PDB file of C-alpha atoms and ligand atoms in Angstrom:
ATOM      1  CA  UNK F1430     -62.931 -92.871 -13.431  1.00 81.00           C
ATOM      2  CA  UNK F1431     -61.806 -89.253 -13.645  1.00 92.00           C
ATOM      3  CA  UNK F1432     -58.347 -88.824 -12.154  1.00 94.00           C
ATOM      4  CA  UNK F1433     -59.514 -86.396  -9.467  1.00 96.00           C
ATOM      5  CA  UNK F1434     -61.957 -88.992  -8.073  1.00 97.00           C
ATOM      6  CA  UNK F1435     -58.940 -91.023  -7.078  1.00 97.00           C
ATOM      7  CA  UNK F1436     -58.002 -88.216  -4.697  1.00 97.00           C
ATOM      8  CA  UNK F1437     -61.424 -88.166  -3.062  1.00 97.00           C
ATOM      9  CA  UNK F1438     -61.421 -91.934  -2.619  1.00 97.00           C
ATOM     10  CA  UNK F1439     -57.886 -91.878  -1.230  1.00 97.00           C
ATOM     11  CA  UNK F1440     -58.961 -89.196   1.221  1.00 98.00           C
ATOM     12  CA  UNK F1441     -61.805 -91.403   2.530  1.00 98.00           C
ATOM     13  CA  UNK F1442     -59.396 -94.278   3.034  1.00 98.00           C
ATOM     14  CA  UNK F1443     -56.844 -92.007   4.727  1.00 97.00           C
ATOM     15  CA  UNK F1444     -59.402 -90.557   7.158  1.00 98.00           C
ATOM     16  CA  UNK F1445     -60.581 -94.071   8.004  1.00 98.00           C
ATOM     17  CA  UNK F1446     -57.026 -95.259   8.636  1.00 97.00           C
ATOM     18  CA  UNK F1447     -56.339 -92.321  10.930  1.00 96.00           C
ATOM     19  CA  UNK F1448     -59.483 -93.063  12.935  1.00 97.00           C
ATOM     20  CA  UNK F1449     -58.597 -96.729  13.185  1.00 97.00           C
ATOM     21  CA  UNK F1450     -55.232 -95.840  14.659  1.00 95.00           C
ATOM     22  CA  UNK F1451     -56.552 -93.080  16.900  1.00 95.00           C
ATOM     23  CA  UNK F1452     -60.306 -92.572  17.230  1.00 96.00           C
ATOM     24  CA  UNK F1453     -59.851 -89.024  18.597  1.00 96.00           C
ATOM     25  CA  UNK F1454     -57.313 -87.952  15.908  1.00 96.00           C
ATOM     26  CA  UNK F1455     -59.500 -85.407  14.104  1.00 96.00           C
ATOM     27  CA  UNK F1456     -61.198 -84.219  17.265  1.00 96.00           C
ATOM     28  CA  UNK F1457     -57.843 -83.298  18.795  1.00 95.00           C
ATOM     29  CA  UNK F1458     -56.311 -82.087  15.511  1.00 95.00           C
ATOM     30  CA  UNK F1459     -59.175 -79.720  14.773  1.00 95.00           C
ATOM     31  CA  UNK F1460     -58.907 -77.894  18.101  1.00 96.00           C
ATOM     32  CA  UNK F1461     -55.656 -76.043  17.675  1.00 95.00           C
ATOM     33  CA  UNK F1462     -52.267 -76.049  15.945  1.00 96.00           C
ATOM     34  CA  UNK F1463     -48.922 -75.706  17.695  1.00 97.00           C
ATOM     35  CA  UNK F1464     -46.363 -76.469  14.983  1.00 98.00           C
ATOM     36  CA  UNK F1465     -42.716 -76.107  15.929  1.00 98.00           C
ATOM     37  CA  UNK F1466     -41.571 -75.627  12.335  1.00 98.00           C
ATOM     38  CA  UNK F1467     -42.190 -73.277   9.442  1.00 98.00           C
ATOM     39  CA  UNK F1468     -41.281 -74.838   6.099  1.00 98.00           C
ATOM     40  CA  UNK F1469     -40.613 -72.700   3.039  1.00 98.00           C
ATOM     41  CA  UNK F1470     -40.245 -75.071   0.114  1.00 98.00           C
ATOM     42  CA  UNK F1471     -40.591 -75.334  -3.647  1.00 98.00           C
ATOM     43  CA  UNK F1472     -44.019 -75.959  -5.179  1.00 98.00           C
ATOM     44  CA  UNK F1473     -42.546 -78.914  -7.083  1.00 98.00           C
ATOM     45  CA  UNK F1474     -44.924 -81.891  -6.751  1.00 98.00           C
ATOM     46  CA  UNK F1475     -42.011 -84.204  -5.964  1.00 98.00           C
ATOM     47  CA  UNK F1476     -41.037 -82.434  -2.744  1.00 98.00           C
ATOM     48  CA  UNK F1477     -43.963 -82.849  -0.316  1.00 98.00           C
ATOM     49  CA  UNK F1478     -42.881 -81.270   2.988  1.00 98.00           C
ATOM     50  CA  UNK F1479     -44.756 -83.581   5.361  1.00 97.00           C
ATOM     51  CA  UNK F1480     -44.038 -86.794   3.543  1.00 97.00           C
ATOM     52  CA  UNK F1481     -40.260 -86.381   3.240  1.00 98.00           C
ATOM     53  CA  UNK F1482     -39.956 -85.309   6.882  1.00 98.00           C
ATOM     54  CA  UNK F1483     -42.286 -87.961   8.281  1.00 97.00           C
ATOM     55  CA  UNK F1484     -44.445 -85.348   9.960  1.00 97.00           C
ATOM     56  CA  UNK F1485     -48.144 -85.485  10.788  1.00 95.00           C
ATOM     57  CA  UNK F1486     -50.891 -82.875  10.401  1.00 96.00           C
ATOM     58  CA  UNK F1487     -50.243 -80.159  12.965  1.00 97.00           C
ATOM     59  CA  UNK F1488     -46.465 -80.447  12.988  1.00 98.00           C
ATOM     60  CA  UNK F1489     -45.337 -78.155  10.154  1.00 98.00           C
ATOM     61  CA  UNK F1490     -46.670 -74.790   8.987  1.00 98.00           C
ATOM     62  CA  UNK F1491     -46.029 -74.774   5.247  1.00 98.00           C
ATOM     63  CA  UNK F1492     -45.438 -72.151   2.577  1.00 98.00           C
ATOM     64  CA  UNK F1493     -44.422 -73.208  -0.916  1.00 98.00           C
ATOM     65  CA  UNK F1494     -43.637 -71.208  -4.017  1.00 98.00           C
ATOM     66  CA  UNK F1495     -41.561 -71.650  -7.140  1.00 98.00           C
ATOM     67  CA  UNK F1496     -37.915 -72.219  -6.141  1.00 98.00           C
ATOM     68  CA  UNK F1497     -38.528 -71.647  -2.385  1.00 98.00           C
ATOM     69  CA  UNK F1498     -37.923 -67.933  -2.536  1.00 98.00           C
ATOM     70  CA  UNK F1499     -37.960 -65.394   0.308  1.00 98.00           C
ATOM     71  CA  UNK F1500     -38.645 -62.120  -1.475  1.00 98.00           C
ATOM     72  CA  UNK F1501     -38.946 -59.038   0.697  1.00 96.00           C
ATOM     73  CA  UNK F1502     -41.963 -57.605  -1.132  1.00 96.00           C
ATOM     74  CA  UNK F1503     -43.947 -60.856  -1.228  1.00 98.00           C
ATOM     75  CA  UNK F1504     -46.878 -60.210   1.133  1.00 98.00           C
ATOM     76  CA  UNK F1505     -47.999 -63.802   0.905  1.00 98.00           C
ATOM     77  CA  UNK F1506     -44.664 -65.128   2.218  1.00 98.00           C
ATOM     78  CA  UNK F1507     -44.318 -62.261   4.727  1.00 98.00           C
ATOM     79  CA  UNK F1508     -47.805 -62.902   6.123  1.00 98.00           C
ATOM     80  CA  UNK F1509     -47.034 -66.596   6.560  1.00 98.00           C
ATOM     81  CA  UNK F1510     -43.710 -65.678   8.192  1.00 98.00           C
ATOM     82  CA  UNK F1511     -45.200 -63.146  10.593  1.00 98.00           C
ATOM     83  CA  UNK F1512     -48.009 -65.488  11.611  1.00 98.00           C
ATOM     84  CA  UNK F1513     -45.596 -68.358  12.151  1.00 98.00           C
ATOM     85  CA  UNK F1514     -43.103 -66.276  14.167  1.00 98.00           C
ATOM     86  CA  UNK F1515     -45.426 -63.941  16.128  1.00 98.00           C
ATOM     87  CA  UNK F1516     -48.524 -66.058  16.694  1.00 98.00           C
ATOM     88  CA  UNK F1517     -47.514 -69.713  16.330  1.00 98.00           C
ATOM     89  CA  UNK F1518     -44.096 -68.995  17.848  1.00 98.00           C
ATOM     90  CA  UNK F1519     -42.245 -71.553  15.729  1.00 98.00           C
ATOM     91  CA  UNK F1520     -38.799 -72.551  16.944  1.00 98.00           C
ATOM     92  CA  UNK F1521     -37.323 -73.361  13.543  1.00 98.00           C
ATOM     93  CA  UNK F1522     -37.722 -72.079  10.001  1.00 98.00           C
ATOM     94  CA  UNK F1523     -36.559 -74.400   7.252  1.00 98.00           C
ATOM     95  CA  UNK F1524     -35.960 -73.143   3.721  1.00 98.00           C
ATOM     96  CA  UNK F1525     -35.772 -76.226   1.561  1.00 98.00           C
ATOM     97  CA  UNK F1526     -34.600 -76.304  -2.046  1.00 98.00           C
ATOM     98  CA  UNK F1527     -34.135 -79.369  -4.210  1.00 98.00           C
ATOM     99  CA  UNK F1528     -31.763 -80.591  -6.883  1.00 98.00           C
ATOM    100  CA  UNK F1529     -33.247 -80.583 -10.373  1.00 97.00           C
ATOM    101  CA  UNK F1530     -35.360 -77.508  -9.549  1.00 98.00           C
ATOM    102  CA  UNK F1531     -37.055 -76.273 -12.746  1.00 97.00           C
ATOM    103  CA  UNK F1532     -37.130 -72.692 -11.438  1.00 97.00           C
ATOM    104  CA  UNK F1533     -33.371 -72.658 -10.893  1.00 98.00           C
ATOM    105  CA  UNK F1534     -32.704 -74.282 -14.280  1.00 97.00           C
ATOM    106  CA  UNK F1535     -34.862 -71.725 -16.062  1.00 97.00           C
ATOM    107  CA  UNK F1536     -33.238 -68.838 -14.193  1.00 97.00           C
ATOM    108  CA  UNK F1537     -29.865 -70.043 -15.477  1.00 95.00           C
ATOM    109  CA  UNK F1538     -31.106 -69.871 -19.059  1.00 94.00           C
ATOM    110  CA  UNK F1539     -32.255 -67.049 -21.311  1.00 94.00           C
ATOM    111  CA  UNK F1540     -35.732 -68.513 -21.761  1.00 93.00           C
ATOM    112  CA  UNK F1541     -38.599 -66.048 -21.577  1.00 93.00           C
ATOM    113  CA  UNK F1542     -41.653 -67.614 -19.998  1.00 92.00           C
ATOM    114  CA  UNK F1543     -43.741 -64.502 -19.281  1.00 94.00           C
ATOM    115  CA  UNK F1544     -44.700 -63.459 -15.746  1.00 94.00           C
ATOM    116  CA  UNK F1545     -42.614 -66.194 -14.149  1.00 94.00           C
ATOM    117  CA  UNK F1546     -39.494 -64.411 -15.404  1.00 95.00           C
ATOM    118  CA  UNK F1547     -40.136 -61.635 -12.906  1.00 95.00           C
ATOM    119  CA  UNK F1548     -40.113 -64.153 -10.059  1.00 97.00           C
ATOM    120  CA  UNK F1549     -37.060 -66.020 -11.347  1.00 97.00           C
ATOM    121  CA  UNK F1550     -35.106 -62.820 -11.892  1.00 97.00           C
ATOM    122  CA  UNK F1551     -34.274 -62.895  -8.169  1.00 97.00           C
ATOM    123  CA  UNK F1552     -32.409 -66.149  -8.776  1.00 98.00           C
ATOM    124  CA  UNK F1553     -30.420 -64.532 -11.580  1.00 98.00           C
ATOM    125  CA  UNK F1554     -29.249 -62.066  -8.899  1.00 98.00           C
ATOM    126  CA  UNK F1555     -28.065 -64.979  -6.726  1.00 98.00           C
ATOM    127  CA  UNK F1556     -26.171 -66.225  -9.780  1.00 97.00           C
ATOM    128  CA  UNK F1557     -24.585 -62.793 -10.236  1.00 98.00           C
ATOM    129  CA  UNK F1558     -23.462 -62.638  -6.558  1.00 97.00           C
ATOM    130  CA  UNK F1559     -21.707 -65.992  -7.021  1.00 97.00           C
ATOM    131  CA  UNK F1560     -20.808 -65.823 -10.709  1.00 97.00           C
ATOM    132  CA  UNK F1561     -17.051 -66.184 -10.114  1.00 97.00           C
ATOM    133  CA  UNK F1562     -17.608 -69.563  -8.452  1.00 97.00           C
ATOM    134  CA  UNK F1563     -20.418 -70.732 -10.749  1.00 97.00           C
ATOM    135  CA  UNK F1564     -18.624 -69.871 -13.972  1.00 96.00           C
ATOM    136  CA  UNK F1565     -15.770 -72.237 -13.057  1.00 97.00           C
ATOM    137  CA  UNK F1566     -18.227 -75.175 -13.166  1.00 97.00           C
ATOM    138  CA  UNK F1567     -18.241 -76.453 -16.752  1.00 96.00           C
ATOM    139  CA  UNK F1568     -20.902 -79.144 -16.348  1.00 96.00           C
ATOM    140  CA  UNK F1569     -24.359 -77.582 -16.653  1.00 93.00           C
ATOM    141  CA  UNK F1570     -26.125 -79.985 -14.249  1.00 95.00           C
ATOM    142  CA  UNK F1571     -23.448 -79.404 -11.617  1.00 97.00           C
ATOM    143  CA  UNK F1572     -23.826 -75.634 -12.060  1.00 96.00           C
ATOM    144  CA  UNK F1573     -27.588 -75.956 -11.488  1.00 97.00           C
ATOM    145  CA  UNK F1574     -26.913 -78.098  -8.394  1.00 97.00           C
ATOM    146  CA  UNK F1575     -24.555 -75.528  -6.927  1.00 98.00           C
ATOM    147  CA  UNK F1576     -26.985 -72.688  -7.627  1.00 98.00           C
ATOM    148  CA  UNK F1577     -29.715 -74.683  -5.835  1.00 98.00           C
ATOM    149  CA  UNK F1578     -27.420 -74.795  -2.775  1.00 98.00           C
ATOM    150  CA  UNK F1579     -26.373 -71.147  -2.990  1.00 98.00           C
ATOM    151  CA  UNK F1580     -29.982 -70.080  -3.441  1.00 98.00           C
ATOM    152  CA  UNK F1581     -31.053 -71.850  -0.254  1.00 98.00           C
ATOM    153  CA  UNK F1582     -28.228 -70.150   1.665  1.00 98.00           C
ATOM    154  CA  UNK F1583     -29.274 -66.773   0.223  1.00 98.00           C
ATOM    155  CA  UNK F1584     -32.973 -67.271   1.046  1.00 98.00           C
ATOM    156  CA  UNK F1585     -32.085 -68.322   4.616  1.00 98.00           C
ATOM    157  CA  UNK F1586     -30.190 -65.048   4.916  1.00 98.00           C
ATOM    158  CA  UNK F1587     -33.202 -63.150   3.590  1.00 98.00           C
ATOM    159  CA  UNK F1588     -35.225 -64.552   6.489  1.00 98.00           C
ATOM    160  CA  UNK F1589     -32.598 -63.271   8.923  1.00 98.00           C
ATOM    161  CA  UNK F1590     -32.912 -59.848   7.292  1.00 97.00           C
ATOM    162  CA  UNK F1591     -36.622 -59.513   8.119  1.00 97.00           C
ATOM    163  CA  UNK F1592     -37.772 -57.397  11.039  1.00 96.00           C
ATOM    164  CA  UNK F1593     -40.081 -60.223  12.212  1.00 97.00           C
ATOM    165  CA  UNK F1594     -37.204 -62.627  12.722  1.00 98.00           C
ATOM    166  CA  UNK F1595     -34.880 -59.999  14.204  1.00 97.00           C
ATOM    167  CA  UNK F1596     -37.496 -58.825  16.700  1.00 96.00           C
ATOM    168  CA  UNK F1597     -38.188 -62.384  17.782  1.00 97.00           C
ATOM    169  CA  UNK F1598     -34.448 -62.994  18.140  1.00 97.00           C
ATOM    170  CA  UNK F1599     -34.053 -60.028  20.463  1.00 94.00           C
ATOM    171  CA  UNK F1600     -37.128 -60.819  22.571  1.00 94.00           C
ATOM    172  CA  UNK F1601     -37.396 -64.603  22.616  1.00 96.00           C
ATOM    173  CA  UNK F1602     -34.107 -65.918  21.220  1.00 97.00           C
ATOM    174  CA  UNK F1603     -35.817 -67.886  18.440  1.00 98.00           C
ATOM    175  CA  UNK F1604     -36.252 -69.017  15.678  1.00 98.00           C
ATOM    176  CA  UNK F1605     -33.261 -70.858  14.294  1.00 98.00           C
ATOM    177  CA  UNK F1606     -33.127 -70.717  10.499  1.00 98.00           C
ATOM    178  CA  UNK F1607     -32.069 -73.715   8.448  1.00 98.00           C
ATOM    179  CA  UNK F1608     -31.207 -74.052   4.741  1.00 98.00           C
ATOM    180  CA  UNK F1609     -31.677 -77.590   3.425  1.00 98.00           C
ATOM    181  CA  UNK F1610     -31.592 -79.230  -0.003  1.00 98.00           C
ATOM    182  CA  UNK F1611     -33.632 -82.303  -0.935  1.00 98.00           C
ATOM    183  CA  UNK F1612     -32.016 -84.807  -3.281  1.00 98.00           C
ATOM    184  CA  UNK F1613     -34.789 -86.357  -5.377  1.00 97.00           C
ATOM    185  CA  UNK F1614     -32.477 -89.141  -6.554  1.00 97.00           C
ATOM    186  CA  UNK F1615     -31.818 -90.477  -3.049  1.00 98.00           C
ATOM    187  CA  UNK F1616     -34.695 -89.074  -0.992  1.00 98.00           C
ATOM    188  CA  UNK F1617     -32.213 -87.485   1.423  1.00 98.00           C
ATOM    189  CA  UNK F1618     -32.179 -84.002   2.885  1.00 98.00           C
ATOM    190  CA  UNK F1619     -28.832 -82.195   3.190  1.00 98.00           C
ATOM    191  CA  UNK F1620     -28.143 -79.445   5.658  1.00 98.00           C
ATOM    192  CA  UNK F1621     -26.298 -76.411   4.195  1.00 98.00           C
ATOM    193  CA  UNK F1622     -26.715 -73.560   6.620  1.00 98.00           C
ATOM    194  CA  UNK F1623     -27.917 -72.985  10.156  1.00 98.00           C
ATOM    195  CA  UNK F1624     -28.411 -69.464  11.480  1.00 98.00           C
ATOM    196  CA  UNK F1625     -28.885 -69.303  15.245  1.00 98.00           C
ATOM    197  CA  UNK F1626     -30.454 -66.176  16.722  1.00 96.00           C
ATOM    198  CA  UNK F1627     -28.072 -63.238  16.215  1.00 88.00           C
ATOM    199  CA  UNK F1628     -25.245 -65.497  14.991  1.00 94.00           C
ATOM    200  CA  UNK F1629     -24.898 -63.704  11.669  1.00 93.00           C
ATOM    201  CA  UNK F1630     -23.359 -60.315  10.931  1.00 93.00           C
ATOM    202  CA  UNK F1631     -26.117 -58.463   9.113  1.00 94.00           C
ATOM    203  CA  UNK F1632     -24.495 -55.012   9.178  1.00 94.00           C
ATOM    204  CA  UNK F1633     -26.939 -52.483   7.698  1.00 95.00           C
ATOM    205  CA  UNK F1634     -29.591 -55.208   7.396  1.00 95.00           C
ATOM    206  CA  UNK F1635     -29.854 -55.337  11.198  1.00 94.00           C
ATOM    207  CA  UNK F1636     -32.644 -53.134  12.551  1.00 93.00           C
ATOM    208  CA  UNK F1637     -32.530 -51.252  15.828  1.00 92.00           C
ATOM    209  CA  UNK F1638     -35.819 -51.532  17.679  1.00 88.00           C
ATOM    210  CA  UNK F1639     -37.122 -49.067  20.220  1.00 80.00           C
ATOM    211  CA  UNK F1640     -38.618 -50.292  23.531  1.00 67.00           C
ATOM    212  CA  UNK F1641     -42.174 -49.859  22.308  1.00 63.00           C
ATOM    213  CA  UNK F1642     -41.708 -51.673  18.999  1.00 62.00           C
TER     214      UNK F1642
HETATM  215 CO1   CO N 663     -38.218 -76.480  -7.595  1.00 56.20          CO
END
């Protein structure tokens, strides 16, 4: 059997199980979505958002990219963010990194991998902002671990710097932004930063909105 057929068979079994538990599951699920959470995670196959958070279809709006980055010129991420904040009206945004992240490891090296370097270059900037702390860590794995944590904190801040989030803060006092790290060796999530509406000093990154905006 070709490996992909396993997925199709597993899907049949999954759909059957869902119906056995709740005959109207798909009927209700297909009507609408009202997720409370936006998840921005790494594309890594070992960090499945729904599975590690025990959530069901309809509960989390998900965006994943290499190393869970929030890059201000990424229209894909920005479109997901605007839709989640303006239309779905999510209450929480979770940026979730993970230890052992290949993107972070590569960014810490001098390897040239082609196009991906342009994406990972943003992580080299996070390294530069925190180089005085990171350069005191002699062990390479520990340095990667710390950069994973610092990167999540930085990406959470990037969310707070967007006009979508700031406008929603001023009008509806949501969303709260969270920076978490998933530990693949234990299966546990760790909480590193929580930014409540307007709780952070953003200085020149804070926009002033007119009444009609
Ligand atoms: Co990763």
